[in-house]
XYZ file of C-alpha atoms in Angstrom:
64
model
C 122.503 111.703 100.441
C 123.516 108.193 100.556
C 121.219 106.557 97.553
C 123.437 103.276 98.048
C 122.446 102.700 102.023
C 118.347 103.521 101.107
C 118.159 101.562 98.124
C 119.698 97.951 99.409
C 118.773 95.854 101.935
C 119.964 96.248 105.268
C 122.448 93.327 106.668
C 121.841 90.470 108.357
C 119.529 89.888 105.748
C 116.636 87.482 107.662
C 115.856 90.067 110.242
C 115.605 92.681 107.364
C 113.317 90.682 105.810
C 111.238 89.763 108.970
C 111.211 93.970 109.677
C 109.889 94.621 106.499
C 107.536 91.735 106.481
C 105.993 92.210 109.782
C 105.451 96.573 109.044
C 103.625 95.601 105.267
C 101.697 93.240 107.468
C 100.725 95.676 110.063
C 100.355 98.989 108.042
C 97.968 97.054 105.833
C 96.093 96.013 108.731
C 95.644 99.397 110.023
C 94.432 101.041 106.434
C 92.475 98.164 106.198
C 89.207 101.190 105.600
C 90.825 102.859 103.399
C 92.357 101.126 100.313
C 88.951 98.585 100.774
C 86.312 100.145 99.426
C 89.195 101.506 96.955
C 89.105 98.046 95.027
C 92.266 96.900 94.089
C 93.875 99.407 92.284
C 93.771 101.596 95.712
C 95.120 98.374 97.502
C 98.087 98.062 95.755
C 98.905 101.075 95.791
C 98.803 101.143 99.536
C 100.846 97.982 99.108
C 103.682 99.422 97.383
C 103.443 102.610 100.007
C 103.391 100.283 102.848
C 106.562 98.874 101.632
C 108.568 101.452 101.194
C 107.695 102.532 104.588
C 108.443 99.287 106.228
C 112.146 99.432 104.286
C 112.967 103.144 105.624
C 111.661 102.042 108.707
C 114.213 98.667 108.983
C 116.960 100.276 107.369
C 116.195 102.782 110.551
C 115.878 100.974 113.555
C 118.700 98.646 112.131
C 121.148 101.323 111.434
C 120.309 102.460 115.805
C-alpha cells in the first residue's frame, strides 16, 4: 500500500481543498442527529471522521 499517496494532499491543491471542504460540510450536515445530542465530545469526533472521509474521498475522485 501506498502510505505516501493517502497521507498527502492531492494536487492541484485549491480543488483538494474545496473537495474536502465541501464533504466535512455535507457529512456533518447529514449526521447532524447523531453527534447532537452527543455534546461535543461526540461532535468532534464525527468531525475528525468526516474528514478523513472527505480526504479518501478527494484523493479518489481526483486520482479518476
Amino acid at each position: 500500500m501506498n502510505w505516501k499517496f493517502w497521507l498527502t494532499a492531492a494536487e492541484p491543491r485549491p480543488r483538494y481543498a474545496l473537495l474536502v471542504a465541501l464533504g466535512v460540510v455535507i457529512l456533518m450536515t447529514l449526521t447532524y442527529g447523531i453527534w447532537q445530542p452527543g455534546g461535543p465530545g461526540l461532535a468532534a469526533f464525527s468531525a475528525v471522521v468526516a474528514t478523513v472521509v472527505s480526504h479518501v474521498s478527494a484523493k479518489l475522485v481526483m486520482r479518476g
